[in-house]
Every structure is written in C-alpha cells, then in structure tokens.
Amino acid sequence: MTKLITLTIDGHPVEVPEGTTIFNAAKQLALEIPHFCYHPKLSIAGNCRLCQVEVEGARGPVISCRETVREGMVVRVNSEKAKQVRKDVLEFILINHPLDCPICDQSGECKLQDQYFNHSVQPSRMHLPKVHKPKAKPIGPQVMLDDERCVMCTRCIRFCDEIAGEHQLIMRERGDHSTIDVFPGKQLDHPYSLCTVDICPVGALTSSDFRFKKRVWFLNSTPSICTGCATGCNIWMDHHDRIVYRYRPRDNEAVNQCWLCDPGRMTYKAINAATRALFPMKLVGGAYQRLEWNDALSQVKEVLKSYKAADVVGVLSAQASNEENTAVKRFLEKTFPGLQLFWTGREAMPEFADKILRDADRNPNTHGVQALTTKRLDAQVKAKVLIVLGELTAQDLRLLMSIKPEVTIALADQLPHPEWAHYLLPRATHAEQDGTYVNRKGMEQQAKMAFPPKGESLSAVAIASKLMEIF
Amino acid sequence: MTFVLTKNCEVQNMPQLEVARKHGAYASLEKLFARQPKDIIEEVKTSGLRGRGGAGFPTGMKWSFVPQNTGKPIYLVVNADESEPGTFKDRFLLERDPHLLIEGIIAASYAIGSHTAYVYFRGEFYRQWELFEKACAEARAAGLIGKNILGKGYDLEIYAHRGAGAYICGEETALLSSLEGGRGYPRIKPPFPAIEGLFACPTIVNNVETICAVPYIVREGGAGYRKFGTEKSSGTKLFSVCGHVKKPGVYEVPLGTPFKSFFKDYCGGTNGRPLKAVIVGGSSVPVLTAEQVMTMTLDYEAAQIAGTLLGSGGMIIVDDSVCAVEALADLARFYAHESCGQCTPCREGTGWSKKILDRLEAGRGEDSDISLLLQLADNMGGKTICTFADALAMPIRSWIKCFRTEFEDHLRLKTCPMKIGTLNSIRSS
Ligand SMILES: Cc1cc2nc3c(=O)[nH]c(=O)nc-3n(C[C@H](O)[C@H](O)[C@H](O)COP(=O)(O)O)c2cc1C
Ligand code: SF4
Ligand code: SF4
Ligand code: SF4
Ligand code: FES
C-alpha cells in the first residue's frame, strides 16, 4: 500500500498518497490551481509557470503540477506572494498577445481570458511594439493556427506525440519568436487533429469547421453520444436554434477519456443536413410528394392491409437506439405476428479501426439491436413488403433491388437515395430524442434530447406508437 | 610555474599524437588503470576540483552520484558548447591540446564506469571539431580509444557531435535533449543527469576544462592538485580575457590570484583608458565596478563576497568609453535571442527587457523603466526551468545597481550622454 502524506494547503490539512503532486492534492480540496501547460493525460512540461505556489522553506515558488508532496509540507496557493506570481506570469503572457479577443473564436471559452479575469485584471505595462507571428494559418485540413495567441504550452505538440502517436507539430524558432508549426510539406492531418483544438487553452488553434459559425456563449450543450462508431464516445452536443454546431468530448474514462476522432466529430452534419427527411412522403412517379401525417398513416395502413405476416420483413437498425428498435419491433410483431425480423447497419470498415478510439464497426448500437434480432439482412431474404428503420447501405440497396418488394416503407431521417422507399416516415435523429446505445464494450449509454424534432419528423418510438394506434 | 592545463598549449603541432606523446600525453593512463574506478573518484574528491562550466559544482561528488547498479549504460558527456559571451577558454584547449581532453575523457569515463563518451561541440566550432576527430582517429589507431585500451581490458568509444548554434544547448539538460536528436529544451531537474540523463541513463556532464584537469589529478594525486589555489577553491583556472584590455587571451592562474596583479601582470591593463567595470565570469554573472574588482581575488568564495560569480571564467574588461545602458542592452539582446522560449517568464521577460533597454538607450525611456526592469528581473529570476532567466536577471540588477546614475541620465537627457560626448572623448584619448 502506498504511504499517505499529510500536508496543509492554504491552512487546510489534506492526506494524499505519496507521489501525488501539489496540484492534485489541491484538487482534493476542490481547489483548482490555475494552469496552462498541465494536462492530466499528457507528460509534464512545466513551462507555463502559472501553477506556481508558495511552499514554506522552498527557495522560491514551485510549480505545483510537477512538485510532489512531502510530509508536513505547508503550501500556500492564495497567499499574497503566490497571487503576485500568477499576476506576473499572466503579465508576461499578455505582453505579446494581440488582444484580438473580439474577433477570436475562442472568446468566451478561453482560459487566458478566464485566468486574467480571475487572477490579474491589471492594466498593461507594455507600451512597445509586439512580436508578430502568423495569423489564420491552416496547418491541416481541420485546424487553423493563430500563432500570436499561442501561450507556448506545448499541449498540442505533446498530444500529437504522446496520444495520437504522430509527430506532426513542432516548435520552431526561439524565445518570443517561438512558433508552432508543421514540418515543411507536411500537415497536421492525423484523425485526432481536432483534439489539439480542444486542449489548446487559447484561440491559437481553432477548428476550421466551427470557426466563426457561432459565438460560443449562444451554444447549449447537451450530453450525448457520437454515433460514428461502436466506441460510442461521450460528447457534448453544442447547438443553438435546432442547429448542431459541433461535438466536444465529454469525459468518460472508460470510453473515450477526453478525446474524439475527427470523422466522428463531423457526423453532426447529418443532423443539420439539407437531405434530412422532414415530412411524411410518398413516391409518385419517381419523385417524393409531401403528405399530411394522418394521410400518410392511413395510406400505409391501407397498403399493408392486403399482406400476410409471411410477406412482411422488418429491418431494425444498428444506427438506432434501443428505444426506437424496441418500439418498431413491438409494432411489427403485434401487427404481423411471426414476421421475419432482420437488422442492418453500416458495413464494417477495418481501416477505420485504430488502437486509440476508433472501431471498425461504424454503428453505435450493434450490441443493442442484436439483442432484438440476431439475423443480419442478407441475400436469403424474401419479401413482398419491407419495413425499414434507419438508413440502408449501398450493399443493402443492391439486395433490395434484387428482391424487388412490392411495398417499401422507411422510417428514416435522411431522404432515401436513390428513391427506393414507397413511403417515407420522417424519423428524428439522436439529437432530437432521448436514446440508449450499447457500445462495443456492452456499456449502455444515454444520448439526451438536445432539441425537439425538426420539421414534422418524429422519433421512431412516436411513429411506432402512432402506427400501433391505427392498426 | 607548473601548469595543469596549458603546459603544452604553446607546443607546435601538439594536436598530433606523436608530438603530444613526446610531451607526456597519455602518461596518466598507466596510473589510471592500476587503480580502481572508485579510487579515482576519491582522488578527484580530494583534489577539490570544481566544475569549470559555470556552476562550480564539486566534480568528484558529482561522479559519486552515478548509480552503478541500474543495468543501464552510463555516459560521459563533455560540454564543448562554449557559447557564453566573453568565454573562449575551452576553445583554447580544444585547439591547442585535444589529446589532453581525450586523456581526460578516458580517465573520467573509467572512473564513472562509462564505455561511451560524447563530446558536444558548439555548432560554430567546426575547425575544433575537425581537429578533435583527427586526434581521436590517431588515438584510436594507437589503441587509446576502442576495445581493450592499452591491453588493460577497458573499452571506450568516443563520439563527437556538433550542435546547430544555440547558446542554450550549453545548459546540460538542453544539451542532452539536443544530443538525443530533439529540440534543445532544458529539462526540469530533478532528475539530475547523473541519475537520469542521456537516453534516460545515468550521465555525467562536464565542461572541457574540468575534464582536462583530470589527467593531472590522476598523475599527481588530489593532493598534488591542491598545491594550487586556495583551501576551498583548489587548482588552477583558465580565464579568457577580452574587451578593452592590452593583452587579450587565455590565461591559466592558480585560483586565489588577486585580480589586480592578474590584470596588470598577465593582461597588461586596459588600453589606456580608465577601467570602468569587469564581468569576471562570462556575460551571465553580475558586473563589478573597477573599485569592487580591484580588491577581489580570483576564487569562488571571493567572487561571492564581491557579489558576483566566477562562472565560466570569461572575463570582459570594460573601460570608460562604454555606456552602461548600451552594454546592458547588448547583453539583453543576446539573451532575448537565445532564450529557448519554453518558460513564460524567460521567453517574454528577456524580449521585453531588451526592448525597454533599447528605448532607454535611444533616449525614449519612460520614467518607470528602471523600476520596471528591476521588477522584470525579479519576475524572471528563479521562476523558470533552467537558470538562463537568472543569467539576464543578474546583469540587469547589477548594472543598474553599479551604474544607476547613467540609467537616470538617459531618462533625464532623453539621449545617451556617451553618444553626445563619444566623438570628442575618443579624439582626446
Ligand atoms: C544557459 C546556460 C548555458 C550554459 N553553457 C555552458 C557551456 O557552454 N559550457 C559548459 O561547460 N557549461 C555550460 N553551462 C553549465 C552546464 O549546464 C553544466 O553545469 C556544466 O556543463 C557542468 O559541467 P562542470 O560541472 O564541469 O562545470 C551552461 C548553463 C546554463 C544555464
Ligand atoms: S497552439 Fe495552443 S496548445 Fe499549442 S502550444 Fe500554443 S497555446 Fe498551447
Ligand atoms: S471513435 Fe467512434 S464514437 Fe468516438 S468520435 Fe470517433 S467515430 Fe465517434
Ligand atoms: S529559463 Fe529560458 S532558456 Fe531556460 S528553459 Fe526556460 S525558457 Fe528555456
Ligand atoms: S501548469 Fe505547471 S508549469 Fe504550466
């Protein structure tokens, strides 16, 4: 067993295991020591010097992110001396800062703004020309660098080296001309590049995708799940006015720690897409015509009336939540007792998998749907009527063309392409309903409703219950 | 005078092995291999030899920190990065007697149990590096480097590595980062290199001059070395003297030599103008006024009492034609240019200080500039990963302390007083 060490921080005694840093010991007292370069998942750089605290008997202030506790240690985080050290460090950080907060995309969620506000608020004593560095420089397909705002914490470099395993970012030049850069002819293009934007404490690294789309203080954040693959990374879905603007990682040590992959983050776009199915529709002469919900439901009932359970095949989805799959299954089994039930989902993509987060199975709920039916949609399927929850893959479509069902009904959130469904019942996305997904580790995870369904779409649960009512 | 380091530095063709051997090179090896490594460490402890790279840490004690039971290789790294303004004493040894360094490397490596030694040359030392490579090749061919040296069963390989021209790579942990192929960023200590250095293995980093003193200690014993110098500052030290001095150059003197006689007898005094100030140990150490330095002896303790440090022994002589503000601005320019840029206070503080000093010198200073500079020195010093920030903080404090009126004159006159008078005073001299 590790030895316990007792020390006092700002007069409060605290007991922590030997080897704990002062920073983490303070955390136990719910005391967050200001910092830039420290990140719990990265090696200690000790370069920003903002986390310096006073330790009795030490020759000078010590960096709490690195210094480990000793028995009887007396630490002061909020003494006048320690406060002054923080002020001095912040003053240094700001002397060459462009102070372009009004046009900085990080504004409102910038650690430098916060630290200055909480620990400095002193006017500048620097009345000399500042060092100028590259601004708005794309350093990769997803990431934009504003080097004048960089606080040189090297978090981004360490992330690439230590977590992504790709040595793509470097520091060039020296002194106050130091600059973050990529190698000549190379880019920051590994699949986790946007994590550098997350951990950059300031507006030096911003997402090319999110930049200038929305001031962050307008955004609402809803805890949700990325539906990009079976890992089921936990996210904050940031949205405003029923538009999703970005995904940010939501800490979950057992799933994604504090990271997300770039392709996963971009899956939010489907929620806002112009190709969303927003109204019930019917295929007439190769084109969709809008229907009222009531008409759509009664027409579906009318069309299905003449078929027996043996003619009908139901397809559940590894893309949909447990709730949706269960509701659709219940409706189908009640209406067509003994029908055949299959499941489908995106095809596996081995090259997508890596050792960090990404899984070859790009469905968020394969485990969940398999609990409802084990049969994957395959070439053996024979059907006159096909009722499908969610999207079909290209391979599924080829299959569908070959069996040529007489009636196809889709509960989908995107317009079917090509137009294979005779009836389209618009389904809400995971942003627009609560849902449970079972990830690759078998963990049930909740995605919360961020906003009500767009257009006239409804959750598949609601659609199933409407159908249940009229059948 | 029996010289420890520079005995053969005036010998023609000393870098050639044959010539070197005639003058006693490698004579210490018989004695070396006749003794146990730990006895050699004891001998160096007895000698009282202190590191000549700047910090003056006792060499024998440093060697004794190397853990011998980790199962990892142990490395010796010789610091030949010599980039501190005013310092060119290692260069002298490298150019005049490379075999002395090789002999020292063999002894030091043997003592600490290392079989691989690196010599890290500053990037600009191309000629010196070439000379060293040549000397190594000759020594290797003669069985002095490589497997089973002199048939004594001890193996040692020596590699020379050239830096890319960064002062910070003289700081031992930055040097190690650079040697490993990384950016020359100093590392947080502890761990100290002796425990976890090059490639995370136990490593001893020593200055060229330090290593060059070792053969003498092996030959003559620690007590023999102690014949020179004072009780606490034993042995001899090289001083490289430059600036407004009649006979600039590299001189070896026993520690404890009075500055006054050193300056007069060795250096021939100034070029004729009155002495204004002396930086005794390289650009990083606090400057002394002429009066302060004249009563000082050249040893670690006396330097401390005088309020400065012996540092590297890079001595800069400053006569009264020099403007204190301009001199300090010049120093600040160097440190702003050479800061590795890791730590906020150093990265920003050096650059800011330089800009303030430039404007002060140009007569555009603000009233608060002097107190601001002193505050910046405090806000940088002792608050960073390595001591580079202190290396500017100390000059700022000392130049202002010694020559405060000159700083105030710049503010009052809104110009450099020297600039007004310079032409006249030079003509009159
Ligand atoms: C900024 C900085 C620059 C330094 N440059 C040198 C150098 O050029 N040569 C050197 O020997 N030591 C230099 N040092 C000192 C080394 O870090 C180290 O203390 C020394 O090489 C140890 O050798 P010694 O014990 O033999 O002196 C420098 C230190 C600092 C902080
Ligand atoms: S770009 Fe951001 S994360 Fe990278 S060093 Fe600069 S401030 Fe730190
Ligand atoms: S790893 Fe999978 S779940 Fe995680 S962000 Fe990427 S696509 Fe989404
Ligand atoms: S003190 Fe200066 S030179 Fe030393 S590590 Fe920090 S930034 Fe680099
Ligand atoms: S957080 Fe400790 S030095 Fe940056």
Coordinates of C-alpha atoms in Angstrom, one line a residue, chain B residues 61-361:
Chain B
M61 CA 31.0 14.5 -5.7
K62 CA 29.0 14.6 -8.9
W63 CA 30.7 11.5 -10.2
S64 CA 29.9 9.7 -7.0
F65 CA 26.2 10.2 -7.6
V66 CA 26.2 7.9 -10.6
P67 CA 24.3 4.7 -9.6
Q68 CA 26.4 1.7 -10.6
N69 CA 23.7 -0.9 -10.4
T70 CA 20.9 0.1 -12.7
G71 CA 21.9 -2.2 -15.5
K72 CA 21.7 0.7 -17.9
P73 CA 24.8 2.1 -19.7
I74 CA 26.5 5.1 -18.1
Y75 CA 27.5 8.0 -20.3
L76 CA 30.1 10.7 -20.1
V77 CA 29.2 13.9 -22.0
V78 CA 31.7 16.6 -22.4
N79 CA 30.3 20.0 -22.8
A80 CA 32.2 21.8 -25.5
D81 CA 29.3 24.1 -26.4
E82 CA 31.1 27.2 -25.0
S83 CA 28.8 30.0 -26.2
E84 CA 28.7 32.4 -23.3
P85 CA 29.7 35.8 -24.5
G86 CA 33.3 36.5 -23.4
T87 CA 34.1 32.9 -22.9
F88 CA 36.7 31.2 -25.2
K89 CA 38.8 29.2 -22.8
D90 CA 37.6 25.8 -23.9
R91 CA 38.3 26.7 -27.5
F92 CA 41.9 27.3 -26.5
L93 CA 42.3 23.8 -25.0
L94 CA 40.4 22.2 -28.0
E95 CA 42.7 24.0 -30.5
R96 CA 46.0 23.6 -28.7
D97 CA 45.8 20.2 -26.9
P98 CA 43.0 17.9 -28.0
H99 CA 44.8 14.9 -26.7
L100 CA 44.7 16.3 -23.2
L101 CA 40.9 16.2 -23.5
I102 CA 40.9 12.7 -24.8
E103 CA 43.2 11.6 -22.0
G104 CA 40.8 13.3 -19.5
I105 CA 37.8 11.6 -21.1
I106 CA 39.4 8.2 -20.7
A107 CA 40.1 8.9 -17.1
A108 CA 36.7 10.3 -16.3
S109 CA 34.9 7.5 -18.2
Y110 CA 36.9 4.9 -16.4
A111 CA 36.1 6.4 -13.0
I112 CA 32.3 6.6 -13.5
G113 CA 32.1 3.2 -15.3
S114 CA 31.2 4.6 -18.7
H115 CA 32.1 3.0 -22.0
T116 CA 30.6 5.6 -24.2
A117 CA 31.6 9.3 -24.2
Y118 CA 30.1 12.1 -26.3
V119 CA 31.7 15.5 -26.9
Y120 CA 29.1 18.1 -27.8
F121 CA 30.7 20.9 -29.8
R122 CA 29.1 24.3 -30.4
G123 CA 28.0 24.5 -34.0
E124 CA 30.5 27.2 -34.9
F125 CA 33.4 25.1 -33.6
Y126 CA 33.9 23.4 -36.9
R127 CA 37.7 23.6 -37.0
Q128 CA 37.9 22.5 -33.4
W129 CA 35.6 19.6 -34.1
E130 CA 37.7 18.5 -37.1
L131 CA 40.8 18.7 -35.1
F132 CA 39.3 16.6 -32.4
E133 CA 38.0 14.0 -34.8
K134 CA 41.6 13.8 -36.3
A135 CA 43.1 13.4 -32.8
C136 CA 40.5 10.7 -32.0
A137 CA 41.4 8.8 -35.1
E138 CA 45.0 8.9 -34.2
A139 CA 44.3 7.8 -30.7
R140 CA 42.0 5.1 -31.9
A141 CA 44.7 3.8 -34.3
A142 CA 47.1 3.7 -31.4
G143 CA 44.8 1.7 -29.2
L144 CA 44.0 4.5 -26.8
I145 CA 40.3 4.5 -27.8
G146 CA 38.2 1.5 -28.6
K147 CA 38.3 -2.1 -27.3
N148 CA 40.7 -3.1 -24.6
I149 CA 42.6 0.1 -24.2
L150 CA 46.3 -0.4 -23.9
G151 CA 45.5 -4.1 -23.2
K152 CA 44.0 -3.2 -19.8
G153 CA 40.6 -4.7 -20.6
Y154 CA 38.8 -1.4 -20.6
D155 CA 36.6 -0.4 -23.6
L156 CA 35.7 3.1 -24.5
E157 CA 34.2 4.7 -27.6
I158 CA 34.2 8.5 -28.1
Y159 CA 31.7 10.3 -30.3
A160 CA 31.9 13.9 -31.3
H161 CA 28.6 15.7 -32.0
R162 CA 28.1 19.2 -33.4
G163 CA 25.3 21.4 -32.2
A164 CA 23.4 23.7 -34.5
G165 CA 24.4 27.0 -32.9
A166 CA 22.3 27.6 -29.9
Y167 CA 23.6 29.0 -26.6
I168 CA 21.0 27.1 -24.6
C169 CA 22.5 23.8 -25.7
G170 CA 25.3 24.5 -23.3
E171 CA 22.9 24.1 -20.5
E172 CA 23.5 20.4 -19.6
T173 CA 19.9 19.1 -20.0
A174 CA 19.3 21.1 -23.2
L175 CA 22.5 19.6 -24.4
L176 CA 21.2 16.1 -23.7
S177 CA 17.9 16.8 -25.5
S178 CA 19.8 18.1 -28.5
L179 CA 22.2 15.1 -28.4
E180 CA 19.2 12.8 -28.4
G181 CA 18.0 14.5 -31.6
G182 CA 15.4 16.6 -30.0
R183 CA 14.9 20.3 -29.7
G184 CA 17.4 21.9 -27.3
Y185 CA 15.0 22.4 -24.5
P186 CA 16.3 22.2 -20.9
R187 CA 14.6 19.6 -18.8
I188 CA 13.1 20.0 -15.3
K189 CA 15.5 18.9 -12.6
P190 CA 15.4 16.6 -10.7
P191 CA 16.1 14.1 -12.0
F192 CA 19.6 15.2 -12.4
P193 CA 21.6 13.8 -15.4
A194 CA 23.7 11.7 -13.0
I195 CA 20.6 9.7 -12.3
E196 CA 18.6 10.1 -15.5
G197 CA 20.5 11.8 -18.3
L198 CA 21.2 10.9 -21.9
F199 CA 18.6 8.4 -23.2
A200 CA 17.3 8.3 -19.6
C201 CA 20.6 6.6 -18.5
P202 CA 23.0 7.8 -15.8
T203 CA 25.1 10.6 -17.3
I204 CA 27.9 12.8 -16.2
V205 CA 28.1 16.1 -18.0
N206 CA 31.4 18.0 -17.5
N207 CA 33.0 21.0 -19.1
V208 CA 36.0 20.7 -21.3
E209 CA 38.3 22.4 -18.8
T210 CA 37.0 20.3 -16.0
I211 CA 37.9 17.1 -17.9
C212 CA 41.2 18.5 -18.9
A213 CA 42.2 18.8 -15.3
V214 CA 41.7 15.2 -14.6
P215 CA 44.9 13.7 -16.1
Y216 CA 46.9 15.9 -13.8
I217 CA 45.0 14.7 -10.8
V218 CA 45.4 11.1 -11.8
R219 CA 49.2 11.7 -12.3
E220 CA 49.9 13.9 -9.3
G221 CA 47.1 12.9 -7.0
G222 CA 44.4 15.0 -5.5
A223 CA 46.9 16.4 -3.0
G224 CA 49.2 17.4 -5.9
Y225 CA 46.4 19.4 -7.5
R226 CA 45.6 21.1 -4.2
K227 CA 49.1 22.6 -4.3
F228 CA 47.4 25.2 -6.4
G229 CA 44.7 27.5 -5.4
T230 CA 43.1 28.1 -2.0
E231 CA 41.6 25.8 0.6
K232 CA 38.1 25.9 -0.9
S233 CA 39.0 26.9 -4.5
S234 CA 41.7 24.5 -5.3
G235 CA 43.7 24.2 -8.5
T236 CA 44.1 26.4 -11.5
K237 CA 41.5 28.1 -13.7
L238 CA 41.5 29.4 -17.2
F239 CA 40.4 33.0 -17.8
S240 CA 39.6 34.2 -21.2
V241 CA 40.1 37.9 -21.2
C242 CA 38.6 40.2 -23.8
G243 CA 37.3 43.7 -24.2
H244 CA 39.3 46.9 -23.5
V245 CA 42.5 45.1 -22.5
K246 CA 46.0 45.4 -23.7
K247 CA 46.7 41.7 -24.0
P248 CA 43.5 39.8 -24.5
G249 CA 43.9 36.0 -24.4
V250 CA 43.5 32.9 -22.3
Y251 CA 45.5 32.7 -19.1
E252 CA 45.8 29.9 -16.6
V253 CA 46.2 31.1 -13.0
P254 CA 46.0 29.4 -9.6
L255 CA 42.7 30.2 -8.0
G256 CA 43.1 32.9 -5.4
T257 CA 45.3 35.1 -7.6
P258 CA 44.5 38.7 -6.8
F259 CA 42.6 40.3 -9.8
K260 CA 44.8 43.4 -9.5
S261 CA 48.0 41.6 -10.2
F262 CA 46.4 39.3 -12.7
F263 CA 45.1 42.2 -14.7
K264 CA 48.4 44.1 -14.5
D265 CA 50.9 41.2 -15.0
Y266 CA 49.1 39.0 -17.4
C267 CA 46.7 41.3 -19.2
G268 CA 48.8 44.4 -19.3
G269 CA 45.9 46.6 -18.0
T270 CA 43.4 48.5 -20.2
N271 CA 44.2 50.1 -23.5
G272 CA 45.0 53.3 -21.7
R273 CA 41.6 54.5 -20.6
P274 CA 40.4 54.1 -17.1
L275 CA 38.8 50.8 -16.2
K276 CA 35.1 51.1 -15.6
A277 CA 33.8 47.6 -15.0
V278 CA 34.6 44.0 -15.2
I279 CA 32.5 41.0 -15.9
V280 CA 34.6 38.3 -14.4
G281 CA 32.9 35.0 -15.3
G282 CA 31.0 35.3 -18.5
S283 CA 28.1 37.5 -19.6
S284 CA 25.7 35.9 -17.1
V285 CA 27.4 37.0 -13.9
P286 CA 26.8 40.3 -12.1
V287 CA 29.1 43.0 -13.2
L288 CA 31.6 44.6 -10.8
T289 CA 32.8 48.2 -10.8
A290 CA 36.5 48.9 -11.1
E291 CA 36.8 49.6 -7.4
Q292 CA 35.0 46.3 -6.5
V293 CA 37.0 44.1 -8.7
M294 CA 40.4 45.6 -7.7
T295 CA 40.1 44.2 -4.2
M296 CA 39.0 40.8 -5.2
T297 CA 40.9 37.6 -5.6
L298 CA 40.0 35.2 -8.4
D299 CA 38.4 32.3 -6.5
Y300 CA 34.8 31.1 -5.9
E301 CA 34.5 32.5 -2.4
A302 CA 36.0 35.9 -3.0
A303 CA 33.7 36.3 -6.1
Q304 CA 30.7 35.6 -4.0
I305 CA 31.8 38.1 -1.3
A306 CA 32.3 40.7 -4.1
G307 CA 28.7 40.0 -5.2
T308 CA 29.5 38.1 -8.4
L309 CA 30.4 34.6 -9.6
L310 CA 33.4 33.1 -11.1
G311 CA 31.2 31.5 -13.7
S312 CA 33.0 30.2 -16.8
G313 CA 36.0 32.5 -16.4
G314 CA 35.0 34.6 -19.4
M315 CA 36.3 37.9 -18.4
I316 CA 35.1 41.1 -20.1
I317 CA 37.1 44.3 -19.5
V318 CA 35.0 47.4 -19.8
D319 CA 36.7 50.9 -19.9
D320 CA 35.0 54.2 -19.5
S321 CA 34.1 54.6 -23.2
V322 CA 31.3 52.2 -22.7
C323 CA 27.8 53.3 -21.8
A324 CA 26.3 51.1 -19.1
V325 CA 22.9 51.2 -20.7
E326 CA 24.1 50.2 -24.1
A327 CA 26.2 47.4 -22.6
L328 CA 23.2 46.0 -20.7
A329 CA 21.0 46.4 -23.8
D330 CA 23.6 44.4 -25.7
L331 CA 23.5 41.7 -23.1
A332 CA 19.7 41.7 -23.2
R333 CA 19.8 41.4 -27.0
F334 CA 21.8 38.2 -26.6
Y335 CA 19.6 36.7 -24.0
A336 CA 16.4 37.6 -25.9
H337 CA 17.8 36.0 -28.9
E338 CA 19.0 32.8 -27.2
S339 CA 16.2 32.0 -24.7
C340 CA 14.8 28.6 -25.7
G341 CA 11.4 30.1 -25.3
Q342 CA 9.9 27.3 -23.1
C343 CA 9.2 29.2 -19.9
T344 CA 6.8 32.1 -20.0
P345 CA 8.9 34.5 -17.7
C346 CA 12.1 33.9 -19.7
R347 CA 10.6 33.9 -23.2
E348 CA 8.7 37.1 -22.6
G349 CA 10.9 38.7 -20.0
T350 CA 14.1 38.6 -22.0
G351 CA 12.5 40.1 -25.0
W352 CA 10.6 42.8 -23.1
S353 CA 13.8 43.8 -21.1
K354 CA 15.7 44.1 -24.4
K355 CA 13.0 46.4 -25.9
I356 CA 12.9 48.5 -22.7
L357 CA 16.7 48.8 -22.7
D358 CA 16.8 49.7 -26.4
R359 CA 14.4 52.5 -25.9
L360 CA 16.1 53.7 -22.8
E361 CA 19.4 53.8 -24.7

